[in-house]
Amino acid sequence: MYLDPDVATMLNILALVYRDQSKFKEAAALLNDALAIREKTLGHDHPAVAATLNNLAVLYGRVLIDFISLMKILFI
């Protein structure tokens, strides 16, 4: 893994594309890699780290929404 904030930015952007395509597993892996790079290179208090954490939260929210929608289809 390259420890460069620019690599983390590209991983983050690609993860958002995957998220929008409902490729949640791939998106989560990229966002976690981006988070690790940003924490190591920028520090835990940097705004880019917060942005990555926010993107992970949005991703998990989308996963939950998709799961609930599937449950409604199956059980209602």
Short mmCIF file of C-alpha atoms in Angstrom, two decimals, residues 3 10 15 20-21 24 29 37 47 57:
data_model
loop_
_atom_site.label_atom_id
_atom_site.label_comp_id
_atom_site.label_asym_id
_atom_site.label_seq_id
_atom_site.Cartn_x
_atom_site.Cartn_y
_atom_site.Cartn_z
CA LEU A 3 1.33 5.86 1.97
CA MET A 10 -8.16 8.27 -5.50
CA ALA A 15 -15.04 3.79 -3.46
CA ASP A 20 -23.18 4.26 -6.18
CA GLN A 21 -23.08 0.99 -8.14
CA PHE A 24 -20.63 -2.29 -1.12
CA ALA A 29 -12.41 -2.19 1.33
CA ILE A 37 -3.43 5.88 4.63
CA PRO A 47 -10.48 16.85 8.05
CA ALA A 57 -20.94 5.92 7.61
#
